[in-house]
PDB file of C-alpha atoms and ligand atoms in Angstrom:
ATOM      1  CA  MET Z   1      63.145 -90.780   5.930  1.00 96.00           C
ATOM      2  CA  ILE Z   2      60.210 -88.981   4.307  1.00 98.00           C
ATOM      3  CA  VAL Z   3      57.077 -88.976   6.449  1.00 98.00           C
ATOM      4  CA  THR Z   4      53.869 -87.535   4.984  1.00 98.00           C
ATOM      5  CA  ARG Z   5      50.320 -87.469   6.263  1.00 98.00           C
ATOM      6  CA  PHE Z   6      46.716 -87.130   5.198  1.00 98.00           C
ATOM      7  CA  ALA Z   7      44.746 -85.277   7.862  1.00 98.00           C
ATOM      8  CA  PRO Z   8      41.033 -85.174   7.045  1.00 97.00           C
ATOM      9  CA  SER Z   9      38.406 -83.579   9.277  1.00 95.00           C
ATOM     10  CA  PRO Z  10      35.344 -85.773   9.782  1.00 96.00           C
ATOM     11  CA  ASN Z  11      32.826 -83.025   9.105  1.00 93.00           C
ATOM     12  CA  GLY Z  12      31.752 -84.228   5.670  1.00 93.00           C
ATOM     13  CA  PRO Z  13      32.441 -87.155   3.363  1.00 95.00           C
ATOM     14  CA  LEU Z  14      35.648 -87.363   1.313  1.00 97.00           C
ATOM     15  CA  HIS Z  15      35.454 -86.371  -2.373  1.00 96.00           C
ATOM     16  CA  TRP Z  16      37.899 -86.550  -5.299  1.00 96.00           C
ATOM     17  CA  GLY Z  17      39.914 -83.606  -3.976  1.00 96.00           C
ATOM     18  CA  HIS Z  18      40.646 -85.589  -0.817  1.00 97.00           C
ATOM     19  CA  ALA Z  19      41.441 -88.714  -2.837  1.00 98.00           C
ATOM     20  CA  TYR Z  20      43.973 -86.769  -4.889  1.00 98.00           C
ATOM     21  CA  SER Z  21      45.534 -85.249  -1.770  1.00 98.00           C
ATOM     22  CA  ALA Z  22      45.826 -88.631  -0.059  1.00 98.00           C
ATOM     23  CA  ILE Z  23      47.348 -90.249  -3.168  1.00 98.00           C
ATOM     24  CA  VAL Z  24      49.931 -87.446  -3.550  1.00 98.00           C
ATOM     25  CA  ALA Z  25      50.957 -87.757   0.110  1.00 98.00           C
ATOM     26  CA  HIS Z  26      50.980 -91.561  -0.029  1.00 98.00           C
ATOM     27  CA  ASP Z  27      53.035 -91.770  -3.225  1.00 98.00           C
ATOM     28  CA  LEU Z  28      55.574 -89.119  -2.208  1.00 98.00           C
ATOM     29  CA  ALA Z  29      56.332 -91.124   0.930  1.00 98.00           C
ATOM     30  CA  THR Z  30      56.206 -94.667  -0.377  1.00 98.00           C
ATOM     31  CA  GLN Z  31      58.188 -93.959  -3.556  1.00 97.00           C
ATOM     32  CA  ALA Z  32      61.000 -92.725  -1.312  1.00 98.00           C
ATOM     33  CA  GLY Z  33      60.748 -95.696   1.059  1.00 98.00           C
ATOM     34  CA  GLY Z  34      59.100 -93.477   3.669  1.00 98.00           C
ATOM     35  CA  LYS Z  35      55.950 -93.550   5.763  1.00 98.00           C
ATOM     36  CA  PHE Z  36      52.422 -92.333   5.050  1.00 98.00           C
ATOM     37  CA  LEU Z  37      50.289 -91.440   8.079  1.00 98.00           C
ATOM     38  CA  LEU Z  38      46.564 -90.944   8.591  1.00 98.00           C
ATOM     39  CA  ARG Z  39      45.505 -88.471  11.263  1.00 98.00           C
ATOM     40  CA  ILE Z  40      41.854 -87.776  11.991  1.00 98.00           C
ATOM     41  CA  GLU Z  41      41.417 -84.078  12.821  1.00 97.00           C
ATOM     42  CA  ASP Z  42      38.320 -84.391  14.971  1.00 95.00           C
ATOM     43  CA  ILE Z  43      38.257 -81.303  17.153  1.00 94.00           C
ATOM     44  CA  ASP Z  44      35.839 -79.238  15.136  1.00 87.00           C
ATOM     45  CA  GLY Z  45      33.188 -79.175  17.870  1.00 82.00           C
ATOM     46  CA  PRO Z  46      29.614 -79.875  16.762  1.00 84.00           C
ATOM     47  CA  ARG Z  47      30.674 -80.097  13.109  1.00 87.00           C
ATOM     48  CA  THR Z  48      32.589 -83.310  13.871  1.00 89.00           C
ATOM     49  CA  ARG Z  49      30.789 -86.543  12.936  1.00 92.00           C
ATOM     50  CA  PRO Z  50      32.859 -89.340  14.512  1.00 89.00           C
ATOM     51  CA  GLU Z  51      31.228 -92.055  12.404  1.00 92.00           C
ATOM     52  CA  LEU Z  52      32.848 -90.572   9.291  1.00 96.00           C
ATOM     53  CA  ALA Z  53      36.348 -91.615  10.381  1.00 97.00           C
ATOM     54  CA  ASP Z  54      35.547 -95.243   9.582  1.00 97.00           C
ATOM     55  CA  GLU Z  55      34.169 -94.254   6.214  1.00 97.00           C
ATOM     56  CA  PHE Z  56      37.436 -92.411   5.521  1.00 98.00           C
ATOM     57  CA  ARG Z  57      39.434 -95.561   6.291  1.00 98.00           C
ATOM     58  CA  ARG Z  58      37.230 -97.557   3.926  1.00 98.00           C
ATOM     59  CA  ASP Z  59      37.655 -94.927   1.202  1.00 98.00           C
ATOM     60  CA  LEU Z  60      41.451 -95.025   1.501  1.00 98.00           C
ATOM     61  CA  GLU Z  61      41.445 -98.815   1.434  1.00 98.00           C
ATOM     62  CA  TRP Z  62      39.201 -98.714  -1.635  1.00 98.00           C
ATOM     63  CA  LEU Z  63      41.791 -96.489  -3.346  1.00 98.00           C
ATOM     64  CA  GLY Z  64      44.429 -99.130  -2.572  1.00 98.00           C
ATOM     65  CA  LEU Z  65      46.406 -96.996  -0.120  1.00 98.00           C
ATOM     66  CA  GLU Z  66      48.244 -98.284   2.948  1.00 98.00           C
ATOM     67  CA  TRP Z  67      48.932 -96.117   5.957  1.00 98.00           C
ATOM     68  CA  GLU Z  68      49.894 -95.996   9.584  1.00 98.00           C
ATOM     69  CA  GLU Z  69      47.267 -94.297  11.723  1.00 98.00           C
ATOM     70  CA  VAL Z  70      48.374 -91.887  14.438  1.00 98.00           C
ATOM     71  CA  PRO Z  71      46.154 -90.764  17.341  1.00 98.00           C
ATOM     72  CA  ALA Z  72      43.211 -88.534  16.490  1.00 98.00           C
ATOM     73  CA  GLN Z  73      43.349 -84.912  17.622  1.00 97.00           C
ATOM     74  CA  SER Z  74      40.691 -85.422  20.289  1.00 96.00           C
ATOM     75  CA  THR Z  75      43.175 -87.601  22.225  1.00 97.00           C
ATOM     76  CA  ARG Z  76      45.896 -84.939  22.223  1.00 97.00           C
ATOM     77  CA  LEU Z  77      44.275 -82.107  24.125  1.00 96.00           C
ATOM     78  CA  GLU Z  78      46.914 -82.130  26.879  1.00 96.00           C
ATOM     79  CA  SER Z  79      49.698 -81.502  24.430  1.00 97.00           C
ATOM     80  CA  TYR Z  80      47.799 -78.514  23.028  1.00 97.00           C
ATOM     81  CA  GLN Z  81      47.300 -77.177  26.532  1.00 96.00           C
ATOM     82  CA  SER Z  82      51.006 -77.335  27.375  1.00 96.00           C
ATOM     83  CA  ALA Z  83      51.887 -75.416  24.209  1.00 98.00           C
ATOM     84  CA  VAL Z  84      49.244 -72.823  25.098  1.00 97.00           C
ATOM     85  CA  ASP Z  85      50.695 -72.505  28.617  1.00 96.00           C
ATOM     86  CA  ARG Z  86      54.117 -71.940  27.145  1.00 97.00           C
ATOM     87  CA  LEU Z  87      52.865 -69.184  24.831  1.00 97.00           C
ATOM     88  CA  LEU Z  88      50.923 -67.632  27.736  1.00 96.00           C
ATOM     89  CA  ASP Z  89      54.124 -67.616  29.826  1.00 96.00           C
ATOM     90  CA  GLN Z  90      55.825 -65.739  27.024  1.00 95.00           C
ATOM     91  CA  GLY Z  91      52.962 -63.196  27.073  1.00 95.00           C
ATOM     92  CA  LEU Z  92      52.148 -63.945  23.435  1.00 97.00           C
ATOM     93  CA  LEU Z  93      48.416 -64.714  23.756  1.00 97.00           C
ATOM     94  CA  TYR Z  94      45.504 -62.477  24.683  1.00 97.00           C
ATOM     95  CA  PRO Z  95      41.827 -63.298  25.246  1.00 97.00           C
ATOM     96  CA  CYS Z  96      39.308 -62.116  22.677  1.00 97.00           C
ATOM     97  CA  THR Z  97      35.535 -62.098  23.053  1.00 94.00           C
ATOM     98  CA  CYS Z  98      34.693 -60.340  19.781  1.00 94.00           C
ATOM     99  CA  THR Z  99      32.067 -61.989  17.624  1.00 91.00           C
ATOM    100  CA  ARG Z 100      32.466 -62.278  13.856  1.00 88.00           C
ATOM    101  CA  LYS Z 101      29.693 -59.675  13.471  1.00 91.00           C
ATOM    102  CA  GLU Z 102      31.495 -57.203  15.727  1.00 91.00           C
ATOM    103  CA  ILE Z 103      34.705 -57.659  13.774  1.00 90.00           C
ATOM    104  CA  GLU Z 104      32.948 -57.216  10.428  1.00 89.00           C
ATOM    105  CA  ALA Z 105      31.290 -54.032  11.679  1.00 90.00           C
ATOM    106  CA  LEU Z 106      34.758 -52.488  12.058  1.00 87.00           C
ATOM    107  CA  GLU Z 107      35.302 -53.017   8.319  1.00 85.00           C
ATOM    108  CA  PRO Z 108      38.744 -54.530   8.752  1.00 87.00           C
ATOM    109  CA  ARG Z 109      41.177 -55.267   5.927  1.00 90.00           C
ATOM    110  CA  THR Z 110      40.951 -58.639   4.224  1.00 91.00           C
ATOM    111  CA  GLY Z 111      43.713 -61.244   4.378  1.00 89.00           C
ATOM    112  CA  PRO Z 112      44.181 -64.763   3.036  1.00 86.00           C
ATOM    113  CA  GLU Z 113      41.691 -66.160   5.574  1.00 83.00           C
ATOM    114  CA  GLY Z 114      39.051 -63.441   5.257  1.00 87.00           C
ATOM    115  CA  PHE Z 115      38.793 -60.469   7.609  1.00 90.00           C
ATOM    116  CA  VAL Z 116      41.941 -59.598   9.515  1.00 92.00           C
ATOM    117  CA  TYR Z 117      41.238 -59.043  13.193  1.00 94.00           C
ATOM    118  CA  PRO Z 118      41.896 -55.367  14.000  1.00 90.00           C
ATOM    119  CA  GLY Z 119      43.310 -56.091  17.468  1.00 92.00           C
ATOM    120  CA  THR Z 120      40.404 -54.704  19.511  1.00 93.00           C
ATOM    121  CA  CYS Z 121      41.052 -56.954  22.529  1.00 95.00           C
ATOM    122  CA  LYS Z 122      44.840 -56.718  22.424  1.00 95.00           C
ATOM    123  CA  GLY Z 123      46.323 -56.078  25.844  1.00 90.00           C
ATOM    124  CA  ARG Z 124      43.385 -57.632  27.728  1.00 93.00           C
ATOM    125  CA  LEU Z 125      44.237 -59.932  30.590  1.00 91.00           C
ATOM    126  CA  LEU Z 126      42.984 -63.461  30.987  1.00 89.00           C
ATOM    127  CA  ASP Z 127      39.860 -63.764  33.143  1.00 89.00           C
ATOM    128  CA  PRO Z 128      39.154 -67.408  34.099  1.00 85.00           C
ATOM    129  CA  GLU Z 129      35.484 -66.463  34.691  1.00 87.00           C
ATOM    130  CA  LYS Z 130      34.981 -65.320  31.119  1.00 89.00           C
ATOM    131  CA  PRO Z 131      35.354 -67.876  28.349  1.00 90.00           C
ATOM    132  CA  ALA Z 132      37.257 -66.350  25.445  1.00 95.00           C
ATOM    133  CA  ALA Z 133      39.260 -67.316  22.414  1.00 97.00           C
ATOM    134  CA  LEU Z 134      43.022 -66.757  22.648  1.00 97.00           C
ATOM    135  CA  ARG Z 135      44.758 -64.842  19.878  1.00 97.00           C
ATOM    136  CA  LEU Z 136      48.432 -64.696  19.064  1.00 97.00           C
ATOM    137  CA  ASP Z 137      49.949 -61.227  19.464  1.00 97.00           C
ATOM    138  CA  THR Z 138      51.712 -61.539  16.133  1.00 96.00           C
ATOM    139  CA  ASP Z 139      53.663 -58.274  16.290  1.00 95.00           C
ATOM    140  CA  LYS Z 140      54.994 -59.161  19.721  1.00 95.00           C
ATOM    141  CA  ALA Z 141      55.832 -62.701  18.612  1.00 96.00           C
ATOM    142  CA  LEU Z 142      57.755 -61.347  15.659  1.00 95.00           C
ATOM    143  CA  LEU Z 143      59.894 -59.116  17.899  1.00 92.00           C
ATOM    144  CA  SER Z 144      61.848 -62.185  18.989  1.00 83.00           C
ATOM    145  CA  VAL Z 145      62.063 -63.658  15.521  1.00 87.00           C
ATOM    146  CA  GLY Z 146      64.520 -62.769  12.790  1.00 84.00           C
ATOM    147  CA  GLU Z 147      63.686 -63.767   9.257  1.00 89.00           C
ATOM    148  CA  VAL Z 148      62.278 -67.289   9.157  1.00 94.00           C
ATOM    149  CA  ARG Z 149      61.965 -69.195   5.942  1.00 97.00           C
ATOM    150  CA  TRP Z 150      60.131 -72.226   4.772  1.00 98.00           C
ATOM    151  CA  ASP Z 151      60.515 -74.364   1.720  1.00 98.00           C
ATOM    152  CA  ASP Z 152      57.744 -75.592  -0.536  1.00 98.00           C
ATOM    153  CA  ALA Z 153      58.688 -78.402  -2.917  1.00 97.00           C
ATOM    154  CA  LEU Z 154      56.696 -76.784  -5.756  1.00 97.00           C
ATOM    155  CA  ALA Z 155      56.760 -73.049  -4.967  1.00 97.00           C
ATOM    156  CA  GLY Z 156      60.341 -72.845  -3.629  1.00 98.00           C
ATOM    157  CA  LEU Z 157      61.792 -70.953  -0.688  1.00 98.00           C
ATOM    158  CA  GLN Z 158      59.392 -68.594   1.127  1.00 98.00           C
ATOM    159  CA  THR Z 159      59.942 -65.959   3.789  1.00 97.00           C
ATOM    160  CA  ALA Z 160      57.351 -66.410   6.528  1.00 96.00           C
ATOM    161  CA  ASP Z 161      54.965 -63.467   6.536  1.00 94.00           C
ATOM    162  CA  PRO Z 162      52.406 -64.163   9.277  1.00 94.00           C
ATOM    163  CA  ARG Z 163      51.497 -60.443   9.585  1.00 93.00           C
ATOM    164  CA  GLN Z 164      49.151 -60.704   6.622  1.00 93.00           C
ATOM    165  CA  PHE Z 165      46.770 -62.720   8.843  1.00 93.00           C
ATOM    166  CA  GLY Z 166      46.813 -60.348  11.801  1.00 94.00           C
ATOM    167  CA  ASP Z 167      46.375 -61.927  15.238  1.00 96.00           C
ATOM    168  CA  VAL Z 168      45.062 -65.411  14.514  1.00 96.00           C
ATOM    169  CA  VAL Z 169      43.048 -67.484  16.978  1.00 96.00           C
ATOM    170  CA  LEU Z 170      45.170 -70.270  18.493  1.00 98.00           C
ATOM    171  CA  VAL Z 171      42.614 -71.420  21.084  1.00 97.00           C
ATOM    172  CA  ARG Z 172      38.940 -71.319  20.195  1.00 94.00           C
ATOM    173  CA  LYS Z 173      36.383 -70.347  22.787  1.00 91.00           C
ATOM    174  CA  ASP Z 174      34.846 -73.828  22.653  1.00 86.00           C
ATOM    175  CA  LEU Z 175      37.976 -75.827  21.837  1.00 87.00           C
ATOM    176  CA  PRO Z 176      41.463 -76.203  23.323  1.00 87.00           C
ATOM    177  CA  ALA Z 177      43.197 -75.382  20.037  1.00 96.00           C
ATOM    178  CA  SER Z 178      42.509 -73.968  16.600  1.00 95.00           C
ATOM    179  CA  TYR Z 179      43.480 -75.743  13.389  1.00 95.00           C
ATOM    180  CA  HIS Z 180      46.741 -73.771  13.154  1.00 97.00           C
ATOM    181  CA  LEU Z 181      48.007 -74.768  16.576  1.00 98.00           C
ATOM    182  CA  ALA Z 182      46.787 -78.375  16.570  1.00 98.00           C
ATOM    183  CA  ALA Z 183      48.080 -79.205  13.074  1.00 98.00           C
ATOM    184  CA  THR Z 184      51.493 -77.645  13.751  1.00 98.00           C
ATOM    185  CA  LEU Z 185      51.934 -79.506  17.036  1.00 98.00           C
ATOM    186  CA  ASP Z 186      50.697 -82.793  15.609  1.00 98.00           C
ATOM    187  CA  ASP Z 187      52.936 -82.684  12.560  1.00 98.00           C
ATOM    188  CA  ALA Z 188      55.909 -82.238  14.881  1.00 98.00           C
ATOM    189  CA  ALA Z 189      54.766 -84.978  17.282  1.00 98.00           C
ATOM    190  CA  ASP Z 190      54.132 -87.377  14.394  1.00 98.00           C
ATOM    191  CA  GLY Z 191      57.562 -86.775  12.887  1.00 98.00           C
ATOM    192  CA  VAL Z 192      56.116 -85.465   9.617  1.00 98.00           C
ATOM    193  CA  THR Z 193      58.986 -84.304   7.406  1.00 98.00           C
ATOM    194  CA  LEU Z 194      56.955 -83.295   4.334  1.00 98.00           C
ATOM    195  CA  VAL Z 195      53.631 -81.574   5.010  1.00 98.00           C
ATOM    196  CA  THR Z 196      51.528 -82.389   1.963  1.00 98.00           C
ATOM    197  CA  ARG Z 197      48.213 -80.618   1.412  1.00 97.00           C
ATOM    198  CA  GLY Z 198      46.291 -78.525  -1.117  1.00 96.00           C
ATOM    199  CA  GLN Z 199      47.300 -75.058  -2.283  1.00 96.00           C
ATOM    200  CA  ASP Z 200      44.251 -73.656  -0.491  1.00 94.00           C
ATOM    201  CA  LEU Z 201      46.258 -74.066   2.732  1.00 95.00           C
ATOM    202  CA  PHE Z 202      49.490 -72.595   1.346  1.00 96.00           C
ATOM    203  CA  PHE Z 203      49.153 -69.371   3.329  1.00 94.00           C
ATOM    204  CA  ALA Z 204      48.559 -71.198   6.600  1.00 96.00           C
ATOM    205  CA  SER Z 205      52.178 -72.334   6.450  1.00 98.00           C
ATOM    206  CA  HIS Z 206      53.348 -68.761   7.165  1.00 97.00           C
ATOM    207  CA  ILE Z 207      51.632 -69.053  10.560  1.00 97.00           C
ATOM    208  CA  HIS Z 208      52.714 -72.629  11.142  1.00 98.00           C
ATOM    209  CA  ARG Z 209      56.337 -71.694  10.479  1.00 98.00           C
ATOM    210  CA  LEU Z 210      56.130 -68.917  13.087  1.00 97.00           C
ATOM    211  CA  LEU Z 211      54.593 -71.318  15.629  1.00 98.00           C
ATOM    212  CA  GLN Z 212      57.385 -73.816  15.001  1.00 98.00           C
ATOM    213  CA  HIS Z 213      59.854 -71.068  15.807  1.00 97.00           C
ATOM    214  CA  LEU Z 214      58.053 -69.976  18.981  1.00 97.00           C
ATOM    215  CA  LEU Z 215      57.647 -73.536  20.271  1.00 98.00           C
ATOM    216  CA  ASP Z 216      61.061 -74.897  19.196  1.00 97.00           C
ATOM    217  CA  LEU Z 217      59.529 -77.478  16.897  1.00 98.00           C
ATOM    218  CA  PRO Z 218      61.347 -79.225  14.059  1.00 98.00           C
ATOM    219  CA  VAL Z 219      60.820 -77.603  10.652  1.00 98.00           C
ATOM    220  CA  PRO Z 220      59.489 -79.864   7.885  1.00 98.00           C
ATOM    221  CA  ARG Z 221      59.352 -79.184   4.143  1.00 98.00           C
ATOM    222  CA  TRP Z 222      55.994 -78.522   2.521  1.00 98.00           C
ATOM    223  CA  HIS Z 223      54.357 -79.689  -0.676  1.00 98.00           C
ATOM    224  CA  HIS Z 224      51.201 -77.742  -1.554  1.00 98.00           C
ATOM    225  CA  HIS Z 225      49.661 -79.459  -4.534  1.00 97.00           C
ATOM    226  CA  PRO Z 226      47.218 -77.919  -7.041  1.00 96.00           C
ATOM    227  CA  LEU Z 227      43.530 -78.474  -6.376  1.00 96.00           C
ATOM    228  CA  LEU Z 228      40.816 -80.371  -8.191  1.00 95.00           C
ATOM    229  CA  LEU Z 229      38.287 -77.859  -9.477  1.00 94.00           C
ATOM    230  CA  ASP Z 230      34.695 -78.263 -10.591  1.00 91.00           C
ATOM    231  CA  GLU Z 231      33.183 -76.914 -13.810  1.00 88.00           C
ATOM    232  CA  SER Z 232      32.826 -73.441 -12.331  1.00 89.00           C
ATOM    233  CA  GLY Z 233      36.557 -73.356 -11.503  1.00 91.00           C
ATOM    234  CA  LYS Z 234      35.934 -73.666  -7.750  1.00 91.00           C
ATOM    235  CA  LYS Z 235      37.584 -76.225  -5.525  1.00 91.00           C
ATOM    236  CA  LEU Z 236      35.501 -79.319  -4.922  1.00 90.00           C
ATOM    237  CA  ALA Z 237      33.207 -79.128  -1.911  1.00 83.00           C
ATOM    238  CA  LYS Z 238      30.386 -81.245  -0.637  1.00 73.00           C
ATOM    239  CA  THR Z 239      28.339 -78.066  -0.248  1.00 73.00           C
ATOM    240  CA  ARG Z 240      28.580 -77.495  -4.014  1.00 73.00           C
ATOM    241  CA  GLY Z 241      27.412 -81.039  -4.728  1.00 71.00           C
ATOM    242  CA  SER Z 242      30.798 -82.745  -5.255  1.00 77.00           C
ATOM    243  CA  LYS Z 243      30.068 -86.459  -5.165  1.00 87.00           C
ATOM    244  CA  ALA Z 244      31.403 -88.466  -2.237  1.00 94.00           C
ATOM    245  CA  LEU Z 245      33.999 -91.217  -2.768  1.00 96.00           C
ATOM    246  CA  ALA Z 246      31.759 -93.464  -0.677  1.00 96.00           C
ATOM    247  CA  ASP Z 247      29.053 -93.232  -3.375  1.00 95.00           C
ATOM    248  CA  TYR Z 248      31.457 -94.547  -6.018  1.00 95.00           C
ATOM    249  CA  ARG Z 249      32.701 -97.185  -3.586  1.00 97.00           C
ATOM    250  CA  ARG Z 250      29.204 -98.394  -2.764  1.00 96.00           C
ATOM    251  CA  SER Z 251      28.185 -98.546  -6.396  1.00 95.00           C
ATOM    252  CA  GLY Z 252      30.911-101.139  -6.993  1.00 96.00           C
ATOM    253  CA  GLU Z 253      33.446 -98.983  -8.888  1.00 96.00           C
ATOM    254  CA  ASN Z 254      37.071-100.077  -8.705  1.00 98.00           C
ATOM    255  CA  GLY Z 255      38.892 -97.621  -6.455  1.00 98.00           C
ATOM    256  CA  ARG Z 256      42.405 -98.803  -7.370  1.00 98.00           C
ATOM    257  CA  ASP Z 257      41.680 -98.106 -11.041  1.00 98.00           C
ATOM    258  CA  TRP Z 258      40.373 -94.656 -10.133  1.00 98.00           C
ATOM    259  CA  ALA Z 259      43.527 -93.985  -8.105  1.00 98.00           C
ATOM    260  CA  ASP Z 260      45.730 -95.022 -11.031  1.00 98.00           C
ATOM    261  CA  ARG Z 261      43.813 -92.701 -13.338  1.00 97.00           C
ATOM    262  CA  LEU Z 262      44.289 -89.766 -10.958  1.00 97.00           C
ATOM    263  CA  ARG Z 263      48.018 -90.575 -10.891  1.00 97.00           C
ATOM    264  CA  ILE Z 264      48.233 -89.955 -14.633  1.00 97.00           C
ATOM    265  CA  ASP Z 265      46.060 -86.839 -14.512  1.00 94.00           C
ATOM    266  CA  HIS Z 266      42.873 -88.446 -15.821  1.00 95.00           C
ATOM    267  CA  TRP Z 267      40.186 -86.666 -13.838  1.00 95.00           C
ATOM    268  CA  PRO Z 268      36.566 -87.721 -13.298  1.00 92.00           C
ATOM    269  CA  SER Z 269      34.248 -85.929 -15.721  1.00 90.00           C
ATOM    270  CA  GLY Z 270      33.677 -82.237 -14.997  1.00 90.00           C
ATOM    271  CA  ILE Z 271      36.821 -82.019 -12.850  1.00 92.00           C
ATOM    272  CA  GLU Z 272      40.165 -80.397 -13.631  1.00 92.00           C
ATOM    273  CA  LEU Z 273      43.412 -79.656 -11.873  1.00 93.00           C
ATOM    274  CA  GLY Z 274      44.151 -75.989 -11.216  1.00 90.00           C
ATOM    275  CA  SER Z 275      44.631 -73.209  -8.711  1.00 83.00           C
ATOM    276  CA  ALA Z 276      41.497 -71.952  -7.013  1.00 68.00           C
TER     277      ALA Z 276
HETATM  278  N1  LIG M 301      42.074 -81.119   8.524  1.00 84.72           N
HETATM  279  C1  LIG M 301      42.318 -80.229   7.443  1.00 84.72           C
HETATM  280  C2  LIG M 301      41.212 -80.369   6.410  1.00 84.72           C
HETATM  281  O1  LIG M 301      40.545 -81.388   6.375  1.00 84.72           O
HETATM  282  C3  LIG M 301      43.631 -80.484   6.719  1.00 84.72           C
HETATM  283  C4  LIG M 301      44.756 -79.944   7.457  1.00 84.72           C
HETATM  284  C5  LIG M 301      46.131 -80.039   6.840  1.00 84.72           C
HETATM  285  O2  LIG M 301      46.347 -80.827   5.902  1.00 84.72           O
HETATM  286  O3  LIG M 301      46.995 -79.339   7.357  1.00 84.72           O
HETATM  287  O4  LIG M 301      41.039 -79.454   5.632  1.00 84.72           O
END
């Protein structure tokens, strides 16, 4: 059975890009007689605004979607901790206290997520007195891994290449998991078989595939869809003034009609589909 999910973070209102993503995930599952899940990814510290989760549910209802909701990330901290313990036992994590500024000052190479951490803290031992982020020792992790592949429904078979990111943070200083760890564990726990999300997260799947290998998790397929872009060719973002779905909803527009238009590639004015 195909199981997809929409996994928004309540740190800003949903816009058309989210609507498109949710519709793609919903339709891929329901057209195949599968299940569409909603998961609220609410562990983004002070950026999280819990009241937005209800707005998200109203937006999805307005679009005419039906879903099954699975527990929000904030209720799953124990499962993140046990995965972290397992990686610690394997000696694959090290504490890092470097600030972004310190890393930038070293003029590191750039990867798909921005600066690649140059490994300054590698080899340090955990000190319970000193709060620190935990990074994956990617080279060490790869020693135990042969070639691992992952399959994207649109882009085809990929060979996982997590080295391009360097040693990513799996546990933030202020949070029990980073996006990469939490999303990978949750998708496995929720039985997601087709991870559907925008192409802006395509590269993250190289890391997620490695984590699945290290933690013996089931391997889904992926579907990274193109993004909705604004007039300047950038992906939609609240910070660039993309209008919230809730504004359309409150002004009495018909969300089901909007959803049907998106399904046949009729975009709201000033918006196009493309690759950012
Ligand atoms: N929570 C992430 C976001 O809102 C999405 C994560 C995912 O789909 O893997 O950008």
